[in-house]
Coordinates of C-alpha atoms and ligand atoms in Angstrom, one line a residue:
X1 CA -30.3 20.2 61.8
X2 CA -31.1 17.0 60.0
X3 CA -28.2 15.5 57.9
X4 CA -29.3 14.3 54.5
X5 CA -29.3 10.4 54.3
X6 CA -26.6 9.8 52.3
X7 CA -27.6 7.9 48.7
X8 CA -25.3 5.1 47.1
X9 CA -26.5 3.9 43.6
X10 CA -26.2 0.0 42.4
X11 CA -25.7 -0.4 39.1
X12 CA -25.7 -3.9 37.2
X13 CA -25.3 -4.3 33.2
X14 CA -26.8 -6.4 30.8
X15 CA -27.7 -10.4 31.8
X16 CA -27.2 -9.9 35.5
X17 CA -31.4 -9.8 35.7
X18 CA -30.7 -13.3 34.7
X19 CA -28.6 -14.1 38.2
X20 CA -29.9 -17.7 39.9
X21 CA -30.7 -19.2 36.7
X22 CA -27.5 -17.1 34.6
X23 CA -24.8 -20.1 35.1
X24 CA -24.8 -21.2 38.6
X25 CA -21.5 -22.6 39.2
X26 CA -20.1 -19.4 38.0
X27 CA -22.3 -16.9 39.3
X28 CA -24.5 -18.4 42.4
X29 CA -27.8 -19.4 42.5
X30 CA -29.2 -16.4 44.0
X31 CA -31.7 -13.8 42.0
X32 CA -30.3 -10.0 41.8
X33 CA -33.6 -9.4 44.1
X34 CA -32.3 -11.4 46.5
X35 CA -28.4 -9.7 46.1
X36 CA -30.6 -6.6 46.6
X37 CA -32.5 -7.5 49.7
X38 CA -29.6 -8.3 51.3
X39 CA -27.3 -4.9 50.7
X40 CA -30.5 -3.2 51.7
X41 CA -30.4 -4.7 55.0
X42 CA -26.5 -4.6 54.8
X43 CA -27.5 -0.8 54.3
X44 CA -29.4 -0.2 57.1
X45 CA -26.8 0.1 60.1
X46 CA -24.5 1.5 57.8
X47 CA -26.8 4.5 57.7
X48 CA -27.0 4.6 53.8
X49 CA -29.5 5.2 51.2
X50 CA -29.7 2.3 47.9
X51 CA -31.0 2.7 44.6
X52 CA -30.8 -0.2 42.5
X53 CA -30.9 0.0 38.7
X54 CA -30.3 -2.6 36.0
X55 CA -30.3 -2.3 32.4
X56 CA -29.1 -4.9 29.5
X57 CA -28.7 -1.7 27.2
X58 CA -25.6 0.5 27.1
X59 CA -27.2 3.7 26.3
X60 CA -29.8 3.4 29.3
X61 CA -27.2 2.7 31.7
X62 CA -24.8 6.3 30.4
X63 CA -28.2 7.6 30.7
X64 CA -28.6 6.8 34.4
X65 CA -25.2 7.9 35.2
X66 CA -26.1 11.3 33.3
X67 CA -29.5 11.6 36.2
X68 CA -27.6 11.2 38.5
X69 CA -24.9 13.6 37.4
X70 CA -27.1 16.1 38.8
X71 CA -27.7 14.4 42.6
X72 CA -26.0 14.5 45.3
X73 CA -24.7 10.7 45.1
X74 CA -22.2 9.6 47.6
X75 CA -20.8 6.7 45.9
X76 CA -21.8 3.8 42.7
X77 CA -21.0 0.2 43.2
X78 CA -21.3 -0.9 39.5
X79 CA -20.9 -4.3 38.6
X80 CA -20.9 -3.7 34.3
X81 CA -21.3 -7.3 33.2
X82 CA -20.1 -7.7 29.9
X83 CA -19.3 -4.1 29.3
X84 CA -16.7 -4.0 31.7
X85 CA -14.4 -5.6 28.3
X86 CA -16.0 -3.3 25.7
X87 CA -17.4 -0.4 26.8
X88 CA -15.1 3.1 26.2
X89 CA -18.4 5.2 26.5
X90 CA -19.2 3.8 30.3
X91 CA -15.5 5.0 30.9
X92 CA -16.2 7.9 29.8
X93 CA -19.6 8.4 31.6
X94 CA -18.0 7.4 34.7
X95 CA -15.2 9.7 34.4
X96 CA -17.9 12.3 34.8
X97 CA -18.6 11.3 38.3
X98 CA -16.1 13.0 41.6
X99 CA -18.0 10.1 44.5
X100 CA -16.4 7.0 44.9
X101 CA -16.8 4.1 42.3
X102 CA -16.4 0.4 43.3
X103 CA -16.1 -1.9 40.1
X104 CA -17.7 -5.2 41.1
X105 CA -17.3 -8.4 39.6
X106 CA -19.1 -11.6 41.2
X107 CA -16.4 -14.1 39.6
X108 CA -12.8 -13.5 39.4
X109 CA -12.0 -12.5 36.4
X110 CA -8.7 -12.6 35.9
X111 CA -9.5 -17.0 36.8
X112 CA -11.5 -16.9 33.5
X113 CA -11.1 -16.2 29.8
X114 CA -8.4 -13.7 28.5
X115 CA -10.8 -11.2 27.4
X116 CA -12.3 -10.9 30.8
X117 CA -9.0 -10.1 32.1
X118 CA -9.1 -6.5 30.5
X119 CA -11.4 -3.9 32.4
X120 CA -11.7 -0.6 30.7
X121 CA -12.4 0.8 34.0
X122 CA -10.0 -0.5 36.5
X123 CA -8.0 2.2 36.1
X124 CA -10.6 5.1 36.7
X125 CA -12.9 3.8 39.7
X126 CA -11.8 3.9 43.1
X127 CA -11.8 0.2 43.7
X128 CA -12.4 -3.3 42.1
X129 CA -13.5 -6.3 43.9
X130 CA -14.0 -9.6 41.9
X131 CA -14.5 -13.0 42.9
X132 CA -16.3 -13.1 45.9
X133 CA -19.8 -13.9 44.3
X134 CA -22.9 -11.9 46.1
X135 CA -20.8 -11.1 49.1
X136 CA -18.6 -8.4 46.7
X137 CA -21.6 -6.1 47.2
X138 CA -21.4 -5.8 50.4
X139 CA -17.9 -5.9 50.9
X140 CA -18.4 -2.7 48.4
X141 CA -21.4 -1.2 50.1
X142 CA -18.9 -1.8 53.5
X143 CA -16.0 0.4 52.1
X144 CA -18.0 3.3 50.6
X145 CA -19.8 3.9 53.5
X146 CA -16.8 3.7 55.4
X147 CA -14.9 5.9 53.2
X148 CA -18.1 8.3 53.6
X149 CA -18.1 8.2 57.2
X150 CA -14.8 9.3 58.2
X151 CA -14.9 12.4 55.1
Ligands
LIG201 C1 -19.2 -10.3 35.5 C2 -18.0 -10.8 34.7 C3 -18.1 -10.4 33.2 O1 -17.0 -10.9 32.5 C4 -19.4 -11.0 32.6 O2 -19.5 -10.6 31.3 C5 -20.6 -10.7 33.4 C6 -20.5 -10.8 34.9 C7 -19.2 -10.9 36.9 O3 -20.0 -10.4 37.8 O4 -18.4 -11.8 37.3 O5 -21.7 -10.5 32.9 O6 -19.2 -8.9 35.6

C-alpha cells in the first residue's frame, strides 16, 4: 500500500514578501523565494510535502488556516510577522488545528523592542524558534518531520 506523502504548510504574515530588501541587517538579504527553495530541498530527504502561502492580510491568512482545517496537514511552521504581537483571532484560528505548530521568528525577538517580546501564541504552538534568521525554517521543517516520523 502507498503511504500518503505527508503535507507541512508554511505560513508567513504580512511584509515578509518584502525579505532581501525588508531591513537586511535584521532580517538577511535573502528573498522568501529563496527561504522557500531551500526548505523545499531541505524537504526532500525528509520525505515531506511543502505548501507555501503568504499573505499581508489577517483575514486571508484565518482563511487559509480554515482550508486547511479540512486536510490532512501534518504540521504548520508559521512565522506571523507582525501579528505574532497583535493578533487574538490567529490564536484563535490556530487553536483550531491538533498537528504540530512551530512559531518561527527570523530575529530574536526577545533582543528587540518590548512589544516584540510578547507572542500571543507562544503559549499554544508546539514550539518557537527565533533568532536564527532563514536557517529557523529548517531547523522547524527538521523537528516536525521528526516529530512525524517516529508517531
Ligand atoms: C518577525 C518579527 C516580528 O516582530 C516582525 O514584526 C516581523 C518579522 C521575524 O521574523 O523576526 O515581521 O516575525
Amino acid at each position: 500500500m502507498t503511504q500518503k506523502t505527508k503535507k507541512i504548510q508554511v505560513i508567513n504574515g504580512p511584509n515578509l514578501n518584502m525579505l532581501g530588501k525588508r531591513e537586511p541587517q535584521i532580517y538577511g538579504s535573502l528573498t522568501l523565494d529563496q527561504i522557500n527553495t531551500d526548505l523545499v530541498q531541505h524537504a526532500i530527504p525528509l520525505g515531506v510535502e511543502l505548501d507555501f502561502f503568504q499573505s499581508n492580510h489577517e483575514g486571508a491568512i484565518l482563511d487559509k488556516i480554515h482550508e486547511i482545517f479540512n486536510e490532512n496537514i501534518a504540521g504548520i511552521i508559521i512565522n506571523p510577522g507582525a501579528l505574532t504581537h497583535t493578533s487574538v483571532a490567529l490564536r484563535d484560528a490556530l487553536l483550531l488545528m491538533s498537528c504540530p505548530i512551530v512559531e518561527i521568528h527570523l530575529s530574536n525577538i526577545y533582543k528587540r523592542e518590548g512589544f516584540r517580546h510578547k507572542s500571543l501564541l507562544a503559549d499554544i504552538v508546539t514550539g518557537q524558534i527565533s533568532g536564527f534568521g532563514h536557517h529557523g525554517y529548517k531547523m522547524a521543517l527538521t523537528a516536525i518531520a521528526d516529530m512525524i516520523n517516529e508517531s
